[in-house]
CSV table of C-alpha atoms in Angstrom, one decimal:
chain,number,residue,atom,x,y,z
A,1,UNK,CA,328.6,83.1,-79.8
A,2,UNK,CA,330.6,80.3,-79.5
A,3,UNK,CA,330.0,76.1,-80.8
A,4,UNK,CA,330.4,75.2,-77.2
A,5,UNK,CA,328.0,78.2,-75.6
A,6,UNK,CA,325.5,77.4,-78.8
A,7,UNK,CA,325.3,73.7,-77.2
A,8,UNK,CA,324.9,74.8,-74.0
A,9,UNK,CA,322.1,77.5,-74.1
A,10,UNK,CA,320.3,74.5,-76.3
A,11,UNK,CA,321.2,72.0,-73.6
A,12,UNK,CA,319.6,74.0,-71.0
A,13,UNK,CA,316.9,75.1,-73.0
A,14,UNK,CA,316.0,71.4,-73.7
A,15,UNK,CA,316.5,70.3,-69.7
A,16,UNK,CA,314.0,73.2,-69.0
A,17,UNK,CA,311.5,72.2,-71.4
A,18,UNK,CA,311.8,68.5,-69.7
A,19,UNK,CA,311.6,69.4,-66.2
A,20,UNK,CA,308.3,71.5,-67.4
A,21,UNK,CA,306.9,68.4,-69.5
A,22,UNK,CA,307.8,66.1,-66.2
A,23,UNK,CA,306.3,68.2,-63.4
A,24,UNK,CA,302.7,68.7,-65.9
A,25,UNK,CA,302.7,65.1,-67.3
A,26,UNK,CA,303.3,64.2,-63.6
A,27,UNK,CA,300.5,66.3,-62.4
A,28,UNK,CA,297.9,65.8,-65.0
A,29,UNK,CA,297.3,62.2,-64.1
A,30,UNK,CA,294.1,60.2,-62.8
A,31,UNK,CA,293.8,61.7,-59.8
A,32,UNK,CA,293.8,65.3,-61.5
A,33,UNK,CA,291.2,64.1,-63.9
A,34,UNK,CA,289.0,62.2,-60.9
A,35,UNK,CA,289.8,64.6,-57.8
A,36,UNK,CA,288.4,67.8,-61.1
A,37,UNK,CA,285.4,65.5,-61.9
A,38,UNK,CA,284.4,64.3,-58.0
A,39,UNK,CA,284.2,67.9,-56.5
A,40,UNK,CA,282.6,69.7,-59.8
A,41,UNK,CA,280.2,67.2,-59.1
A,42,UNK,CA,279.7,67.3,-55.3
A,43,UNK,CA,280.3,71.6,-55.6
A,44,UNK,CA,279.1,72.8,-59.0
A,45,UNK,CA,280.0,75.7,-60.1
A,46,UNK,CA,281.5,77.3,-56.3
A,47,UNK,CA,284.5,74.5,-57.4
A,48,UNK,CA,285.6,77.4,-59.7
A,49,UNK,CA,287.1,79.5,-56.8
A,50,UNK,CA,288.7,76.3,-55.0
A,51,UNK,CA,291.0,76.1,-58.6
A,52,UNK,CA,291.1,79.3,-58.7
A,53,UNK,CA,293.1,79.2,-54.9
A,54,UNK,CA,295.3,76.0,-56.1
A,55,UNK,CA,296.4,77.5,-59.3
A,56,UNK,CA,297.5,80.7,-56.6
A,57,UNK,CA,299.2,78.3,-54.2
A,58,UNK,CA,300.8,76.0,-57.1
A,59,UNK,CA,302.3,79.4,-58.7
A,60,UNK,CA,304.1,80.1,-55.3
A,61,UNK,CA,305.1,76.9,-54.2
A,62,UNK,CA,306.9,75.6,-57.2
A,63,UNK,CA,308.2,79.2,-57.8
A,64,UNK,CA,310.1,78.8,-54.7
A,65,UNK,CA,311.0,75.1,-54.9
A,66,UNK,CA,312.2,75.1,-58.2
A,67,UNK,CA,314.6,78.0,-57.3
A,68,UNK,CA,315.9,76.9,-54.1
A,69,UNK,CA,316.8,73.6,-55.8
A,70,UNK,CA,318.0,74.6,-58.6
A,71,UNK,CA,320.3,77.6,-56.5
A,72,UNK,CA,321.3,75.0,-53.9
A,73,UNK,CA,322.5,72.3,-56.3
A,74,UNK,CA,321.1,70.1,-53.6
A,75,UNK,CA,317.9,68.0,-54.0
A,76,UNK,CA,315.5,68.7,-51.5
A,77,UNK,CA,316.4,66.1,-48.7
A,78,UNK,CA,319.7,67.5,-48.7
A,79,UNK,CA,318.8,70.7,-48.0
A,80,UNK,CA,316.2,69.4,-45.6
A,81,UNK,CA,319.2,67.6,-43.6
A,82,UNK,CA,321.9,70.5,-43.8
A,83,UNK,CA,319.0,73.2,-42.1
A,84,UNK,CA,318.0,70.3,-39.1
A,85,UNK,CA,320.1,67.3,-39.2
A,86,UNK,CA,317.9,64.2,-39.7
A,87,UNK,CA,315.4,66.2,-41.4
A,88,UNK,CA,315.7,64.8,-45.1
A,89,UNK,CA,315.0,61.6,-43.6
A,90,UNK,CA,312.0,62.3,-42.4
A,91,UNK,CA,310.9,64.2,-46.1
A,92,UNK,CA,312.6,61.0,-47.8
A,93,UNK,CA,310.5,59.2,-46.0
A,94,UNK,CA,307.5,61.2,-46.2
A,95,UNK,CA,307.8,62.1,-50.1
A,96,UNK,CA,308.3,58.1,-50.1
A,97,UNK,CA,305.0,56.8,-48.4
A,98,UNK,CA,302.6,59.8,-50.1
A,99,UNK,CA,304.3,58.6,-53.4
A,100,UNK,CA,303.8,55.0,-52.5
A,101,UNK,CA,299.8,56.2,-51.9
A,102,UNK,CA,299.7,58.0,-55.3
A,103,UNK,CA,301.1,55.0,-57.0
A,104,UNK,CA,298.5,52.7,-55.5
A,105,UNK,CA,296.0,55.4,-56.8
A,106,UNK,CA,297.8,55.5,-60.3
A,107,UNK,CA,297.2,51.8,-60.6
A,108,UNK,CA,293.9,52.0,-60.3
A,109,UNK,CA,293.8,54.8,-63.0
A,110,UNK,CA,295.1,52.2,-65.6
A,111,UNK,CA,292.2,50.0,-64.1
A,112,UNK,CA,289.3,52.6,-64.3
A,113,UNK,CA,291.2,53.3,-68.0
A,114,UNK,CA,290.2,50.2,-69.2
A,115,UNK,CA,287.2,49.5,-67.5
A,116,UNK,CA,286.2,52.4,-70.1
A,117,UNK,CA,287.7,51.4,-72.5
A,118,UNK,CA,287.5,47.5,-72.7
A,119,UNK,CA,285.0,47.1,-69.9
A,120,UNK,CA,287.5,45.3,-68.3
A,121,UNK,CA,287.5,44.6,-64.4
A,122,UNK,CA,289.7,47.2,-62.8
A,123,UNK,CA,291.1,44.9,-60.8
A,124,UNK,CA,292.4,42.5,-63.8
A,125,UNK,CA,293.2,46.6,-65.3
A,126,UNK,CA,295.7,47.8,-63.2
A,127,UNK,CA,297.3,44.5,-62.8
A,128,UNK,CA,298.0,44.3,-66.3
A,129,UNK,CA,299.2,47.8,-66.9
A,130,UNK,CA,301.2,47.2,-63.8
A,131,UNK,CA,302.9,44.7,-65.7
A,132,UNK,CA,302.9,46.7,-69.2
A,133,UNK,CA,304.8,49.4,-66.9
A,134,UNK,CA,307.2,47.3,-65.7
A,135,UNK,CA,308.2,46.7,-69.4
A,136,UNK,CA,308.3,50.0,-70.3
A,137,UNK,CA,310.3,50.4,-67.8
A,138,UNK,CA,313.3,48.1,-68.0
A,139,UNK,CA,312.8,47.8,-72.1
A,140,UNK,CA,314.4,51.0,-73.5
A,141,UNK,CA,312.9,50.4,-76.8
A,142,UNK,CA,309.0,50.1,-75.1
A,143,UNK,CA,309.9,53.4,-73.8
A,144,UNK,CA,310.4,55.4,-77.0
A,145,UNK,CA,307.4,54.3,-78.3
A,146,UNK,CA,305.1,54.6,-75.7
A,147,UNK,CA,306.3,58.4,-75.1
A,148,UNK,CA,305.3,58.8,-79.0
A,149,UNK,CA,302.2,57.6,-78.4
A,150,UNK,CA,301.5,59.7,-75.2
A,151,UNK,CA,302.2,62.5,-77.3
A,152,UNK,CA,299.4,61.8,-79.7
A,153,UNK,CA,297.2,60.4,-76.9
A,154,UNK,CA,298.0,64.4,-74.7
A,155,UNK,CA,296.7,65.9,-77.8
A,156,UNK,CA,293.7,63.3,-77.8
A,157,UNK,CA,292.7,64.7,-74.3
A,158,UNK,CA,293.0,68.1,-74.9
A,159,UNK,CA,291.0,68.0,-77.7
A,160,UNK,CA,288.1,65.6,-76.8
A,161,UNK,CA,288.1,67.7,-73.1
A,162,UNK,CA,287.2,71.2,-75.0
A,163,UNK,CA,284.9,69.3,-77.3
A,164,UNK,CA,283.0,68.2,-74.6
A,165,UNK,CA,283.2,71.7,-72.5
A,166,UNK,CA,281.7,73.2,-76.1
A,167,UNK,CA,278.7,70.5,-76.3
A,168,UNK,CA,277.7,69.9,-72.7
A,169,UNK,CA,277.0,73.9,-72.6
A,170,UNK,CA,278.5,74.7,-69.0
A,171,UNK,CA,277.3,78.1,-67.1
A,172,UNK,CA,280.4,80.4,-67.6
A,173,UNK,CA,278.9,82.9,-66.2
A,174,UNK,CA,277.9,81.7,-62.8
A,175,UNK,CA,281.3,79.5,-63.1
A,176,UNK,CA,283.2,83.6,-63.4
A,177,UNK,CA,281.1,84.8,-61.3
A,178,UNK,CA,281.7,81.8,-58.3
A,179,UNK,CA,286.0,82.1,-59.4
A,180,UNK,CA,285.7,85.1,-56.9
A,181,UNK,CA,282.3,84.8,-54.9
A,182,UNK,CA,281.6,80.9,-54.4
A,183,UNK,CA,278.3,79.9,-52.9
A,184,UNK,CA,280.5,77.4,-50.8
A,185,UNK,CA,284.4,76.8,-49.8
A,186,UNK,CA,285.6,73.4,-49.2
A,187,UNK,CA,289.1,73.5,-47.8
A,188,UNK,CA,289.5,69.7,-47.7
A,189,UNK,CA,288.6,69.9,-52.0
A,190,UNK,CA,291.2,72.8,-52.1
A,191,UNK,CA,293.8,70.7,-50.2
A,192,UNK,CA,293.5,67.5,-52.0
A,193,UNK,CA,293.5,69.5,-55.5
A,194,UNK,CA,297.0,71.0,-54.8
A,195,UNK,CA,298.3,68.3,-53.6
A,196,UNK,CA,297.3,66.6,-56.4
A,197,UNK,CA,299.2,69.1,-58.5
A,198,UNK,CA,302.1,70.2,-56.3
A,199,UNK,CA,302.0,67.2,-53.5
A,200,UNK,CA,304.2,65.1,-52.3
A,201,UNK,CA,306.9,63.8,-55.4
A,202,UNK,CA,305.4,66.2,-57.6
A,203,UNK,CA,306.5,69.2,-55.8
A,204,UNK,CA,310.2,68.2,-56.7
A,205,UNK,CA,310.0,66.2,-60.0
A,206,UNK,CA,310.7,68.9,-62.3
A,207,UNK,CA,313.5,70.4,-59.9
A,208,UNK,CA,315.2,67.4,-59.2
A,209,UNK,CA,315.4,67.2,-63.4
A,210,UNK,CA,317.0,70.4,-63.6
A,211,UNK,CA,320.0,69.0,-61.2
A,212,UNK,CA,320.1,66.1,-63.2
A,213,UNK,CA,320.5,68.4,-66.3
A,214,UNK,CA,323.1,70.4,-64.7
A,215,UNK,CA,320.8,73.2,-64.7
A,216,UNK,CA,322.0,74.7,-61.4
A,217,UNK,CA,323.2,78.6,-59.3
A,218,UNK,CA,322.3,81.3,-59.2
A,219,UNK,CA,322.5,82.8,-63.0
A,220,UNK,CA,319.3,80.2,-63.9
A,221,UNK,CA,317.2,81.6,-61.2
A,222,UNK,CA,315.0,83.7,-63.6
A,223,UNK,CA,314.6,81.1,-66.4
A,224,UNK,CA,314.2,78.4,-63.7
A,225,UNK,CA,311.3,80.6,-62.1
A,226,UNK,CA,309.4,81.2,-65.5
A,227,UNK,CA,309.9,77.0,-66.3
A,228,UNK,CA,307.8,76.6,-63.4
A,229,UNK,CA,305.0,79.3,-64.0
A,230,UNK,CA,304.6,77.2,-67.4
A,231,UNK,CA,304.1,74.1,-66.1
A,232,UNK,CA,301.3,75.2,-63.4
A,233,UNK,CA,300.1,77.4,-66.5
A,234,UNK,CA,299.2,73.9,-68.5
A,235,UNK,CA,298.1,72.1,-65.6
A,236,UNK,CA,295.6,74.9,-64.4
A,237,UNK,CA,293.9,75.8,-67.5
A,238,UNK,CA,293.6,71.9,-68.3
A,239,UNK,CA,291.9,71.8,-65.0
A,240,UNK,CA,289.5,74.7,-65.1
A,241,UNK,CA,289.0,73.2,-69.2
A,242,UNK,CA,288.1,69.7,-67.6
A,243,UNK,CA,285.8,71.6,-65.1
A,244,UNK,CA,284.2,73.6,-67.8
A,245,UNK,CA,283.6,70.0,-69.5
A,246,UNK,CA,281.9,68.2,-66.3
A,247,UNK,CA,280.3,71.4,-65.1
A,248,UNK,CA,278.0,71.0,-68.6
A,249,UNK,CA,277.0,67.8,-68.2
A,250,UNK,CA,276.1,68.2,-64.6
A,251,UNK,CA,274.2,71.0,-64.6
A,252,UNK,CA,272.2,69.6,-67.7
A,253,UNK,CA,271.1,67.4,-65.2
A,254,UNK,CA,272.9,64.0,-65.4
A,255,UNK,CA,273.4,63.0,-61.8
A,256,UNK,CA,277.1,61.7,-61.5
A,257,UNK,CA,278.2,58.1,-59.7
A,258,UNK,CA,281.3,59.6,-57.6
A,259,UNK,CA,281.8,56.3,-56.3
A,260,UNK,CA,282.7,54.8,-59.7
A,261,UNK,CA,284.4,56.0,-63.2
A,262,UNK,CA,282.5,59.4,-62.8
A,263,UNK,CA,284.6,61.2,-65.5
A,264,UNK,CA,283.7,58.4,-68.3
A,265,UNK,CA,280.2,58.4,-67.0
A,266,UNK,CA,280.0,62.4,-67.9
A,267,UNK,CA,282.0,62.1,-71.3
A,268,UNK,CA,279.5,59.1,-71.9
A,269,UNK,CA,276.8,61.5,-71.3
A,270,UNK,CA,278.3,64.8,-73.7
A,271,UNK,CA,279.5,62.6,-76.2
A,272,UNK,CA,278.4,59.0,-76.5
A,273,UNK,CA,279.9,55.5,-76.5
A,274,UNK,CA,283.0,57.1,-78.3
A,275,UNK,CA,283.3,59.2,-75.6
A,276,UNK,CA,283.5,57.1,-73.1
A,277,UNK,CA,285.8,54.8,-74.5
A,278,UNK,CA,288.1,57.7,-75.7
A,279,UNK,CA,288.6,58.8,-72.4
A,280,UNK,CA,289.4,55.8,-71.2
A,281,UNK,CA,292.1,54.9,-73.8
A,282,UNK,CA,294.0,58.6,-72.7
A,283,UNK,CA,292.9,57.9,-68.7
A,284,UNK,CA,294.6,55.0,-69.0
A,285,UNK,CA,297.3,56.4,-71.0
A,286,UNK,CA,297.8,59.5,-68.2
A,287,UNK,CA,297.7,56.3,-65.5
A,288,UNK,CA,300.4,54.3,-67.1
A,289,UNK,CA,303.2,56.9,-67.3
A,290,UNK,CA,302.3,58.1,-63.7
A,291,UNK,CA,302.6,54.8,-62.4
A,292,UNK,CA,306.7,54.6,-64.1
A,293,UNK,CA,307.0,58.5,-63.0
A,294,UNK,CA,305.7,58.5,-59.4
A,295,UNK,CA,308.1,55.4,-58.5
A,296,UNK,CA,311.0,56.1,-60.4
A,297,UNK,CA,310.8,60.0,-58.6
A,298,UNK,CA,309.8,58.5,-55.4
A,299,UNK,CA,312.8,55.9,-55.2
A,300,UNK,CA,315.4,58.7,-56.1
A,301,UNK,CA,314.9,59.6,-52.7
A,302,UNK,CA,316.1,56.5,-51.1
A,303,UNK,CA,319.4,57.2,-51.7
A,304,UNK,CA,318.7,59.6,-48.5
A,305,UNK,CA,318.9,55.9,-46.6
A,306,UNK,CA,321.5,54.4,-49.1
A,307,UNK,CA,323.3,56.3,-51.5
A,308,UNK,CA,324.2,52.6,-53.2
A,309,UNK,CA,320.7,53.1,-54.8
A,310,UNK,CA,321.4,56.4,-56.2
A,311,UNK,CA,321.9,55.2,-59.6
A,312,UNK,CA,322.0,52.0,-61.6
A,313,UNK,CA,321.1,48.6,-61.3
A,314,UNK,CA,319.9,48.6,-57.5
A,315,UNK,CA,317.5,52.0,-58.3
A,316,UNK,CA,316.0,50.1,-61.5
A,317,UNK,CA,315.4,47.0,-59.3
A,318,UNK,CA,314.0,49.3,-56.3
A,319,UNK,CA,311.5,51.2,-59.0
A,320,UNK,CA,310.0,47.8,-60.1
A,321,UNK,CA,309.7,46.5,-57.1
A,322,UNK,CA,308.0,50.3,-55.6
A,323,UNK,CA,305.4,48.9,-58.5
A,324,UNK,CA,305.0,46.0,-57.7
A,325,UNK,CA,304.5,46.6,-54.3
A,326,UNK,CA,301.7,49.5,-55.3
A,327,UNK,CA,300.3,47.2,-57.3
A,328,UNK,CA,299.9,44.3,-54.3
A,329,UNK,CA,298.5,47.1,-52.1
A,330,UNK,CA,295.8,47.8,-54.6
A,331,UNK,CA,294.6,44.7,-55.3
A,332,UNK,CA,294.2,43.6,-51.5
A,333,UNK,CA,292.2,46.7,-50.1
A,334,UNK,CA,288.4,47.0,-50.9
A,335,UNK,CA,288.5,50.7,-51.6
A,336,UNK,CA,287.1,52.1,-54.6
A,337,UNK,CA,289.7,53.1,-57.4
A,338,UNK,CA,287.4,56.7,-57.8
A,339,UNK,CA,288.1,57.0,-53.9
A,340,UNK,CA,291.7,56.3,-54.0
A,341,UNK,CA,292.4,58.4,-56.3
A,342,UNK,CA,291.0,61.1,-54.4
A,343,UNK,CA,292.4,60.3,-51.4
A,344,UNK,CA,295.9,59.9,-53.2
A,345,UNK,CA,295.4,63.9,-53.5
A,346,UNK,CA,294.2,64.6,-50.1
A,347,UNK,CA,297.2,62.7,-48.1
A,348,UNK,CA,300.2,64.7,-50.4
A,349,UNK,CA,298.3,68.2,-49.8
A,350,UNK,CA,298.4,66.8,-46.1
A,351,UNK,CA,302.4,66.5,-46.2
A,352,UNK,CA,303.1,69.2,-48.6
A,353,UNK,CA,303.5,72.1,-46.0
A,354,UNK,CA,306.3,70.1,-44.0
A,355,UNK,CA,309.2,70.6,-47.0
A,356,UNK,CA,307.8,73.6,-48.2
A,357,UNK,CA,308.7,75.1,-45.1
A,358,UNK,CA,311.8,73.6,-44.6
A,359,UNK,CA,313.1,74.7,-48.1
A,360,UNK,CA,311.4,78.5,-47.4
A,361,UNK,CA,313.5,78.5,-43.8
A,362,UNK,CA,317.1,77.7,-46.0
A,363,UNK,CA,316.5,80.4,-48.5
A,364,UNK,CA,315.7,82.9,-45.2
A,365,UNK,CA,318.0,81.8,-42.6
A,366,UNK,CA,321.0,79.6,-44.6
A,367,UNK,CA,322.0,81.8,-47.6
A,368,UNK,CA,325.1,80.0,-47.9
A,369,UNK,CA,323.5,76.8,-48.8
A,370,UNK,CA,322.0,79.3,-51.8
A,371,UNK,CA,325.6,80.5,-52.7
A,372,UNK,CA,325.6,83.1,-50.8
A,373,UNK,CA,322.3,84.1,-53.4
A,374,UNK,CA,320.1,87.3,-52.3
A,375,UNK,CA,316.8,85.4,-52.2
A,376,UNK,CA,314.2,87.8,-53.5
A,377,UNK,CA,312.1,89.2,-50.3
A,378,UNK,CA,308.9,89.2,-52.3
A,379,UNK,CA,309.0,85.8,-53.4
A,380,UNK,CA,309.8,84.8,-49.9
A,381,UNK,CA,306.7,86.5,-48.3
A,382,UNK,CA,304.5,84.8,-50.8
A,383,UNK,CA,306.1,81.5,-49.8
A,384,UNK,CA,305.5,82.4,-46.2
A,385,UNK,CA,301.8,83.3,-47.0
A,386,UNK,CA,301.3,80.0,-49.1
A,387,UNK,CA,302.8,77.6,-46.4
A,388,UNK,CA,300.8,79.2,-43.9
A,389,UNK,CA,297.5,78.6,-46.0
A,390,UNK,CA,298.8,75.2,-46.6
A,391,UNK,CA,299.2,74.4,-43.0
A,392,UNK,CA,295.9,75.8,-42.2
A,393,UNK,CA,293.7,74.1,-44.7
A,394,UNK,CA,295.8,70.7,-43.9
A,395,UNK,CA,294.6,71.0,-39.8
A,396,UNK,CA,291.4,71.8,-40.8
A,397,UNK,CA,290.3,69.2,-43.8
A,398,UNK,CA,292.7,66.3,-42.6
A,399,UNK,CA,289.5,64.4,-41.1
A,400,UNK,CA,287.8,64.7,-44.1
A,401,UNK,CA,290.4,63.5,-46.3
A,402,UNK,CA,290.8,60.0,-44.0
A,403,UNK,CA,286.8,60.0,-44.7
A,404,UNK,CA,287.6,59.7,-48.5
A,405,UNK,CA,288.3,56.0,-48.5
A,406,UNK,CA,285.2,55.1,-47.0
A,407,UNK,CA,284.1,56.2,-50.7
C-alpha cells in the first residue's frame, strides 16, 4: 500500500469517525436528556417500547440518508431540487425554521444547565452561554479547548447516568418486559423522541460532514452505512441508560416536576446535591455545543437562497446572528425551558417525513443522481416502511405536540 492510499484510508477513516461524533453529540443534547426524562416520567416503564420503536426508525432513516448523500455527492436540498424543482427550498427552509426551534430550545438547555448548577435564573443562563457560544465560535483557540473539555465532561455523563441507573434501582424486568408489550403507546412521545434524534438538522449533520470530507460514490456506501448504525448505536443505548436512571427514581416514588429541570430534580433525588449540580455542569455543557452545532448546520443550508453564504465570512456572520436571533426568541416568550425543549423534539419529528421521502423517491426513481448506483431493494423497503410510520404518527400526534408549549 502506497504513502498516498495510507493517507487516504486514514483521511476517511478520521471524516467517518467525525461525521459519527457530529450526528451523536448533535443528538444527545438537552432535548434528548429532557424529552428521556418527561415521558419516563409521564409513561413509566411502557416508555421502554416507544425507544425501542425510535432506535428501529433512527437505524433506517439515517441508513438511507447517509447513503444517498454520500452516493449523490449532493447535500440534501440539492437532491431535493433536482427530483421536484423548487423542492430544496422548501426543505432549506423547513430544516431552517425546525433548527431555528431547536436552537431556541438549546438556549434554554444552557439556562436549565446552570440553574443546576449555579442556581442561576435561566433566563440570565441562556443569555450568557448565548454569548460564551458566540466566542467559541468566532475564537478558534476557545474552540480547542472547549472540545477538550466536552470530552472529559461526555465521559462525566456517561458515568454519573449508569451510577445513578445502579443506585435508584429501576424495574428491568417490567422495563424488558414493556420493550415489547407496553401497558400504553404514545405516538406523539415516539414522534417527538425521533425527531429529537434524527429531526430536522440532525438527520443530515453527519452526512453533510462526509461531503465536506470528500467522503463521497458509490465504493463508501458500506462503510458509510455502518458510520451511521454507530452513531444511533451511542445515542440509543445512552437513551435507554438515561431511562434506566429516571425510571429508579420514579418508581421509588419521587413524583417528578415535568414543568421545570425534571432531570436535575431526579439525579438530586438518586444522588444528592452533587448530583444535581453535576448534571447541570454536563446539561449545560451538551446545551452549549448544540447551540454552535444546530446553527452553524442549519445556516449551511442557506446557501439553497444564496450560494454567497456558502462559505466564509458571510456564513460565520449568518451563524452568530441564527444565535442571536434564538437567543432573542427565548427570552421574549413565557414558555417553560422543560417545555421547549420538548416541543423542539416534537416539531422536527413533525417535518422529518417530508425529506426523508424526497431523498427515498431519488434513490428509487432517479438512479442517475446516485451514479447510476443499484440502490439496495431491501434498504429501500425499510425506508419506505419507516416514512410511512413517520407520516402516520406525525398526522396523528401533531395536536398534541402544539399542546407541549402550554407546559
Amino acid at each position: 500500500m502506497t504513502t498516498d492510499t495510507t493517507t487516504r484510508s486514514r483521511s476517511r477513516r478520521s471524516a467517518l469517525v467525525g461525521a459519527i461524533f457530529l450526528m451523536a453529540t448533535s443528538a444527545i443534547g438537552p432535548g434528548f436528556i429532557t424529552q428521556t426524562t418527561t415521558f419516563t416520567a409521564k409513561l413509566g416503564a411502557a416508555f421502554a417500547f416507544g425507544i425501542l420503536m425510535s432506535i428501529l426508525v433512527d437505524f433506517v432513516v439515517q441508513m438511507n440518508i447517509w447513503r444517498i448523500i454520500s452516493v449523490s455527492g449532493k447535500r440534501a436540498h440539492e437532491i431535493a431540487h433536482a427530483v421536484v424543482p423548487g423542492a430544496g427550498h422548501l426543505l432549506a427552509a423547513l430544516v431552517i425554521l425546525g433548527g431555528l426551534v431547536f436552537n431556541i430550545g438549546n438556549v434554554a438547555g444552557t439556562g436549565l444547565g446552570l440553574n443546576a448548577a449555579l442556581g442561576l435564573d435561566p433566563k440570565l443562563g441562556g443569555a450568557l452561554s448565548a454569548l460564551l457560544a458566540i466566542v467559541v465560535f468566532t475564537v478558534k483557540r476557545a474552540g480547542l479547548a472547549m472540545d477538550r473539555l466536552l470530552i472529559v465532561l461526555g465521559v462525566l455523563m456517561v458515568l454519573l447516568t449508569l451510577y445513578v441507573s445502579i443506585v435508584s434501582q429501576p424495574p428491568v424486568g417490567d422495563a424488558l418486559r414493556q420493550t415489547v408489550l407496553p401497558d400504553d403507546i404514545d405516538f406523539a412521545a415516539i414522534t417527538t423522541i425521533i425527531g429529537g434524534t434524527v429531526g430536522g438538522y440532525i438527520t443530515y449533520s453527519g452526512a453533510h460532514r462526509l461531503l465536506d470530507s470528500g467522503t463521497t460514490g458509490p465504493e463508501h456506501a458500506r462503510e458509510v452505512t455502518r458510520g451511521a448504525l454507530t452513531g444511533i448505536a451511542v445515542t440509543g443505548l445512552m437513551r435507554f441508560l438515561l431511562f434506566l436512571a429516571i425510571l429508579g427514581v420514579v418508581a421509588g416514588g419521587v413524583v417528578l416536576d415535568t414543568s421545570g429541570n425534571a432531570t436535575a430534580q431526579a439525579f438530586e433525588s438518586a444522588a444528592g446535591e452533587f448530583g444535581q449540580r453535576a448534571f447541570g455542569v454536563v446539561l449545560w455543557a451538551a446545551a452549549i455545543t448544540s447551540v454552535v452545532g444546530a446553527a452553524f448546520t442549519s445556516v449551511s443550508f442557506l446557501n439553497a437562497f444564496s450560494p454567497a453564504l456558502a462559505q466564509g465570512r458571510p456564513r460565520s456572520w449568518a451563524t452568530v446572528a441564527f444565535i442571536a436571533v434564538s437567543t432573542v426568541i427565548y427570552l421574549l416568550i413565557g414558555t417553560a425551558p422543560a417545555a421547549l425543549l420538548v416541543f423542539a423534539g416534537g416539531f422536527n419529528g413533525l417535518i422529518l417525513p417530508i425529506g426523508f421521502t424526497i431523498l427515498l423517491y431519488a434513490a428509487w426513481r432517479r438512479r442517475e443522481l446516485l451514479k447510476g448506483y443499484a440502490y439496495p431493494a431491501w434498504l429501500l423497503g425499510l425506508g419506505a416502511i419507516a416514512a410511512a410510520l413517520t407520516w402516520y404518527m406525525g398526522a396523528t400526534s401533531a395536536r398534541t405536540i402544539f399542546d407541549y408549549l402550554s407546559g
